[in-house]
């Protein structure tokens, strides 16, 4: 049943008609519980409150797969302006970006030009960026762009997904860059030829990636709401005397709030991944697919006055 539910919501995530309706009636579907706002200015007070509560943040301007150079350049300029707003408002906040929103599918030169402009501004304002990993067809291109950028910038990280077979090998090849990596299970529907289909295998591989990256001495962000995965990370740190400033836990905005605050009180860095923007529908459906309990948000929103 869980697999059927997941596939159903992944299917809905690509429905254009529902996307249009969602933009019109977003808050009624509970989107405001998982998205910081439709604009970054709307998200600023939410981020400030999280910072005041002892949590740090990374923001993601939702939207991907741009179709024109002008749109990709517009998204890059928006990212630059957001970085300025972060610094001007003294937010403890990073930025996550999807390379397809910056022209990855259009040309390598375009996405590199846009990323260099963004990273130049981020470096100037003391902000770190992470490249979100998208579906497996774009994995190698994303890693290649990261390697090229990492040779010039220190304020850029990357996401690696444990459900892909290739991820352990990718970790080995990336080690020479001393990378800041967010390690996650992965949220896209992938075929068995490239990804583990069994949850236990995905979990086992994520633990292997966490341990390897931490023992390699690289800064590690564990992106998981799974308490078993969090406890495993704590145990590795304790066993190998890895200080709390060498890793962090990352969780999605609106999910496991008590756990986030409890970990922060224990002295761990907890980073809240907060999306914002009009293009929230696909993201929201993928979150429902990942954790069916989130469906309660939507049902409550539809039937409440």
Short mmCIF file of C-alpha atoms in Angstrom, two decimals:
data_model
loop_
_atom_site.label_atom_id
_atom_site.label_comp_id
_atom_site.label_asym_id
_atom_site.label_seq_id
_atom_site.Cartn_x
_atom_site.Cartn_y
_atom_site.Cartn_z
CA UNK A 1 0.00 0.00 0.00
CA UNK A 2 2.82 2.42 0.85
CA UNK A 3 4.44 1.79 -2.55
CA UNK A 4 1.11 2.39 -4.30
CA UNK A 5 0.59 5.62 -2.38
CA UNK A 6 4.11 6.81 -3.21
CA UNK A 7 3.68 6.09 -6.93
CA UNK A 8 0.30 7.82 -6.93
CA UNK A 9 1.67 11.07 -5.51
CA UNK A 10 4.73 10.97 -7.73
CA UNK A 11 2.34 10.69 -10.68
CA UNK A 12 0.33 13.65 -9.39
CA UNK A 13 3.53 15.70 -9.02
CA UNK A 14 3.76 15.93 -12.83
CA UNK A 15 0.09 16.82 -13.47
CA UNK A 16 -0.05 20.29 -15.06
CA UNK A 17 -3.78 20.82 -14.45
CA UNK A 18 -3.43 20.13 -10.74
CA UNK A 19 -0.37 22.37 -10.69
CA UNK A 20 -2.45 25.29 -11.98
CA UNK A 21 -5.22 24.62 -9.44
CA UNK A 22 -2.69 24.28 -6.64
CA UNK A 23 -1.25 27.73 -7.33
CA UNK A 24 -4.75 29.16 -6.99
CA UNK A 25 -5.73 27.28 -3.82
CA UNK A 26 -2.31 26.49 -2.33
CA UNK A 27 -2.92 27.31 1.32
CA UNK A 28 -6.08 25.18 1.39
CA UNK A 29 -3.97 22.15 0.54
CA UNK A 30 -1.64 22.78 3.45
CA UNK A 31 1.21 24.16 1.36
CA UNK A 32 1.93 26.88 3.91
CA UNK A 33 2.91 24.14 6.39
CA UNK A 34 5.72 22.95 4.12
CA UNK A 35 6.66 26.09 2.13
CA UNK A 36 8.04 29.32 3.60
CA UNK A 37 6.12 31.63 1.26
CA UNK A 38 5.56 32.49 -2.37
CA UNK A 39 8.39 35.05 -2.25
CA UNK A 40 11.63 35.26 -0.30
CA UNK A 41 10.42 38.40 1.48
CA UNK A 42 7.52 36.34 2.87
CA UNK A 43 10.00 33.72 4.10
CA UNK A 44 12.29 36.19 5.93
CA UNK A 45 10.26 36.43 9.18
CA UNK A 46 9.86 32.64 9.22
CA UNK A 47 13.63 32.21 8.89
CA UNK A 48 14.25 34.78 11.63
CA UNK A 49 11.97 32.86 13.98
CA UNK A 50 13.77 29.59 13.22
CA UNK A 51 17.12 31.29 13.87
CA UNK A 52 15.78 32.66 17.16
CA UNK A 53 14.79 29.09 18.06
CA UNK A 54 18.37 27.89 17.55
CA UNK A 55 17.93 26.45 14.06
CA UNK A 56 19.80 27.36 10.89
CA UNK A 57 18.20 27.30 7.45
CA UNK A 58 18.81 26.60 3.80
CA UNK A 59 16.35 28.06 1.28
CA UNK A 60 15.37 26.70 -2.11
CA UNK A 61 13.57 28.82 -4.70
CA UNK A 62 11.22 26.25 -6.17
CA UNK A 63 11.11 25.74 -9.90
CA UNK A 64 13.20 23.69 -12.30
CA UNK A 65 13.59 22.70 -15.95
CA UNK A 66 13.67 26.20 -17.45
CA UNK A 67 13.28 26.27 -21.20
CA UNK A 68 15.07 29.47 -22.24
CA UNK A 69 18.35 31.25 -21.60
CA UNK A 70 16.50 34.40 -20.56
CA UNK A 71 14.54 32.51 -17.90
CA UNK A 72 17.72 30.85 -16.58
CA UNK A 73 19.47 34.23 -16.36
CA UNK A 74 16.43 35.68 -14.60
CA UNK A 75 16.56 32.90 -12.01
CA UNK A 76 20.27 33.53 -11.49
CA UNK A 77 19.63 37.23 -10.89
CA UNK A 78 16.88 36.33 -8.42
CA UNK A 79 19.39 34.15 -6.55
CA UNK A 80 21.86 37.05 -6.37
CA UNK A 81 19.16 39.35 -4.98
CA UNK A 82 18.14 36.70 -2.44
CA UNK A 83 21.73 36.38 -1.22
CA UNK A 84 21.85 40.13 -0.67
CA UNK A 85 18.57 39.94 1.26
CA UNK A 86 19.95 37.11 3.42
CA UNK A 87 23.02 39.14 4.33
CA UNK A 88 21.16 42.43 4.77
CA UNK A 89 18.73 40.75 7.18
CA UNK A 90 21.56 38.92 9.00
CA UNK A 91 19.95 35.52 8.49
CA UNK A 92 21.80 32.33 9.44
CA UNK A 93 20.93 30.81 6.12
CA UNK A 94 22.41 28.98 3.15
CA UNK A 95 20.97 28.57 -0.34
CA UNK A 96 20.20 25.40 -2.26
CA UNK A 97 19.90 25.60 -6.04
CA UNK A 98 18.73 23.24 -8.76
CA UNK A 99 20.97 23.43 -11.79
CA UNK A 100 18.07 22.77 -14.18
CA UNK A 101 16.61 26.11 -13.03
CA UNK A 102 19.85 27.79 -14.10
CA UNK A 103 20.18 26.26 -17.56
CA UNK A 104 21.71 22.80 -17.07
CA UNK A 105 19.47 21.32 -19.77
CA UNK A 106 20.23 24.19 -22.15
CA UNK A 107 24.01 24.43 -22.11
CA UNK A 108 26.99 23.77 -19.86
CA UNK A 109 28.39 27.25 -20.49
CA UNK A 110 25.10 28.88 -19.48
CA UNK A 111 24.77 27.04 -16.16
CA UNK A 112 28.43 27.67 -15.31
CA UNK A 113 28.14 31.39 -16.11
CA UNK A 114 25.04 31.66 -13.93
CA UNK A 115 26.57 29.67 -11.08
CA UNK A 116 29.77 31.73 -11.11
CA UNK A 117 27.75 34.93 -10.90
CA UNK A 118 25.78 33.54 -7.95
CA UNK A 119 28.85 32.16 -6.18
CA UNK A 120 30.76 35.40 -6.63
CA UNK A 121 27.96 37.22 -4.84
CA UNK A 122 27.67 34.46 -2.21
CA UNK A 123 31.41 34.61 -1.55
CA UNK A 124 31.24 38.38 -1.20
CA UNK A 125 28.33 38.16 1.29
CA UNK A 126 29.55 35.11 3.22
CA UNK A 127 26.83 32.70 2.05
CA UNK A 128 27.24 29.00 1.24
CA UNK A 129 25.42 27.28 -1.62
CA UNK A 130 24.53 23.65 -2.15
CA UNK A 131 23.73 22.10 -5.50
CA UNK A 132 20.61 20.00 -5.13
CA UNK A 133 20.73 16.63 -6.86
CA UNK A 134 17.88 15.98 -9.26
CA UNK A 135 16.95 12.80 -11.12
CA UNK A 136 19.55 10.22 -12.14
CA UNK A 137 19.72 11.39 -15.77
CA UNK A 138 21.27 14.66 -14.54
CA UNK A 139 23.48 13.18 -11.84
CA UNK A 140 26.77 13.06 -13.76
CA UNK A 141 26.28 16.54 -15.24
CA UNK A 142 25.59 17.95 -11.77
CA UNK A 143 28.69 16.31 -10.31
CA UNK A 144 30.80 17.57 -13.23
CA UNK A 145 29.59 21.13 -12.67
CA UNK A 146 30.28 20.82 -8.94
CA UNK A 147 33.87 19.66 -9.55
CA UNK A 148 34.52 22.56 -11.90
CA UNK A 149 33.06 25.08 -9.45
CA UNK A 150 34.78 23.55 -6.42
CA UNK A 151 38.16 24.12 -8.06
CA UNK A 152 37.46 27.86 -7.80
CA UNK A 153 35.04 28.26 -4.87
CA UNK A 154 35.06 26.90 -1.33
CA UNK A 155 31.49 27.99 -0.54
CA UNK A 156 29.73 25.32 -2.61
CA UNK A 157 28.43 21.90 -1.60
CA UNK A 158 26.55 19.04 -3.22
CA UNK A 159 23.80 16.51 -2.51
CA UNK A 160 24.31 12.75 -2.91
CA UNK A 161 21.37 10.30 -2.93
CA UNK A 162 21.75 6.87 -1.33
CA UNK A 163 19.17 5.13 -3.50
CA UNK A 164 21.48 5.34 -6.51
CA UNK A 165 23.91 2.43 -6.99
CA UNK A 166 26.62 4.82 -8.11
CA UNK A 167 26.70 6.98 -4.97
CA UNK A 168 29.40 5.07 -3.08
CA UNK A 169 31.76 5.39 -6.04
CA UNK A 170 30.82 9.06 -6.44
CA UNK A 171 31.76 9.64 -2.81
CA UNK A 172 35.19 8.13 -3.40
CA UNK A 173 35.80 10.31 -6.47
CA UNK A 174 34.63 13.46 -4.70
CA UNK A 175 36.82 12.98 -1.64
CA UNK A 176 39.78 14.84 -3.16
CA UNK A 177 37.63 18.00 -3.22
CA UNK A 178 37.05 17.86 0.58
CA UNK A 179 33.38 18.38 -0.20
CA UNK A 180 30.56 19.58 1.99
CA UNK A 181 27.89 17.00 1.15
CA UNK A 182 24.26 16.60 2.10
CA UNK A 183 23.56 12.86 2.17
CA UNK A 184 19.93 11.90 1.58
CA UNK A 185 17.88 8.88 0.55
CA UNK A 186 16.43 10.50 -2.60
CA UNK A 187 12.92 11.58 -3.61
CA UNK A 188 12.59 10.82 -7.34
CA UNK A 189 11.05 7.71 -8.88
CA UNK A 190 14.00 5.84 -10.42
CA UNK A 191 14.15 2.51 -12.31
CA UNK A 192 15.79 -0.60 -10.89
CA UNK A 193 18.65 -0.35 -13.36
CA UNK A 194 20.05 2.69 -11.53
CA UNK A 195 18.53 2.66 -8.04
CA UNK A 196 17.78 0.38 -5.12
CA UNK A 197 14.07 -0.42 -4.96
CA UNK A 198 14.19 -1.91 -1.46
CA UNK A 199 13.94 0.56 1.46
CA UNK A 200 16.32 -1.46 3.62
CA UNK A 201 18.98 -1.31 0.92
CA UNK A 202 18.54 2.46 0.58
CA UNK A 203 18.88 2.85 4.35
CA UNK A 204 21.90 0.58 4.52
CA UNK A 205 23.62 2.49 1.74
CA UNK A 206 22.90 5.84 3.40
CA UNK A 207 24.53 4.61 6.62
CA UNK A 208 27.55 3.48 4.64
CA UNK A 209 27.81 6.88 2.93
CA UNK A 210 27.46 8.77 6.21
CA UNK A 211 30.15 6.73 7.90
CA UNK A 212 32.57 6.96 4.98
CA UNK A 213 32.16 10.71 4.52
CA UNK A 214 32.50 11.47 8.22
CA UNK A 215 35.57 9.26 8.60
CA UNK A 216 37.10 10.92 5.55
CA UNK A 217 37.08 14.10 7.64
CA UNK A 218 34.67 16.00 5.41
CA UNK A 219 31.80 18.15 6.66
CA UNK A 220 28.67 16.03 6.54
CA UNK A 221 25.02 17.03 6.43
CA UNK A 222 22.67 14.14 7.16
CA UNK A 223 19.36 14.89 5.46
CA UNK A 224 16.90 12.59 7.21
CA UNK A 225 13.92 12.56 9.56
CA UNK A 226 14.64 8.93 10.44
CA UNK A 227 15.60 8.73 14.10
CA UNK A 228 17.50 5.49 13.50
CA UNK A 229 19.66 7.33 10.93
CA UNK A 230 20.16 10.23 13.34
CA UNK A 231 21.14 7.88 16.17
CA UNK A 232 23.55 6.08 13.83
CA UNK A 233 25.24 9.40 13.00
CA UNK A 234 25.57 10.27 16.68
CA UNK A 235 27.12 6.87 17.37
CA UNK A 236 29.71 7.26 14.59
CA UNK A 237 30.62 10.70 15.90
CA UNK A 238 30.98 9.45 19.47
CA UNK A 239 32.90 6.31 18.54
CA UNK A 240 35.42 8.22 16.41
CA UNK A 241 35.58 11.44 18.45
CA UNK A 242 34.12 13.57 15.67
CA UNK A 243 33.13 16.95 17.08
CA UNK A 244 29.64 18.37 16.60
CA UNK A 245 30.98 21.16 14.41
CA UNK A 246 31.95 18.63 11.72
CA UNK A 247 28.43 17.50 10.86
CA UNK A 248 24.82 18.61 10.97
CA UNK A 249 21.30 17.28 10.62
CA UNK A 250 19.04 18.66 7.90
CA UNK A 251 15.26 18.31 7.90
CA UNK A 252 12.44 19.69 5.83
CA UNK A 253 10.52 22.74 6.96
CA UNK A 254 7.30 21.71 8.66
CA UNK A 255 8.36 18.14 9.44
CA UNK A 256 9.51 16.66 12.76
CA UNK A 257 9.58 20.07 14.43
CA UNK A 258 9.96 18.67 17.94
CA UNK A 259 12.85 16.47 16.86
CA UNK A 260 14.55 19.47 15.25
CA UNK A 261 14.31 21.49 18.45
CA UNK A 262 15.36 18.58 20.66
CA UNK A 263 18.52 18.02 18.62
CA UNK A 264 19.35 21.73 18.68
CA UNK A 265 19.00 21.72 22.48
CA UNK A 266 21.48 18.81 22.58
CA UNK A 267 24.02 21.04 20.86
CA UNK A 268 23.75 19.67 17.33
CA UNK A 269 23.51 21.92 14.30
CA UNK A 270 20.05 21.46 12.78
CA UNK A 271 19.40 23.02 9.39
CA UNK A 272 15.84 23.44 8.15
CA UNK A 273 15.41 23.04 4.38
CA UNK A 274 12.84 25.70 3.48
CA UNK A 275 11.44 25.97 -0.04
CA UNK A 276 9.65 29.09 -1.23
CA UNK A 277 8.11 30.28 -4.49
CA UNK A 278 5.10 29.80 -6.70
CA UNK A 279 6.27 26.49 -8.14
CA UNK A 280 5.61 24.54 -4.95
CA UNK A 281 3.18 21.91 -6.25
CA UNK A 282 5.65 19.27 -7.52
CA UNK A 283 7.77 19.61 -4.39
CA UNK A 284 4.71 19.20 -2.16
CA UNK A 285 3.52 16.07 -3.98
CA UNK A 286 6.98 14.49 -3.64
CA UNK A 287 6.87 15.15 0.11
CA UNK A 288 3.48 13.44 0.33
CA UNK A 289 4.93 10.52 -1.62
CA UNK A 290 7.86 10.24 0.78
CA UNK A 291 5.76 10.29 3.92
CA UNK A 292 2.04 9.46 3.54
CA UNK A 293 1.35 10.87 7.04
CA UNK A 294 1.74 14.30 5.45
CA UNK A 295 -1.50 13.67 3.55
CA UNK A 296 -3.29 14.73 6.74
CA UNK A 297 -2.11 18.30 6.06
CA UNK A 298 -3.86 18.30 2.70
CA UNK A 299 -7.09 16.69 3.91
CA UNK A 300 -7.39 19.09 6.83
CA UNK A 301 -6.82 22.04 4.51
CA UNK A 302 -9.44 20.95 1.99
CA UNK A 303 -12.24 20.51 4.54
CA UNK A 304 -11.47 23.36 6.91
CA UNK A 305 -13.29 26.65 6.56
#
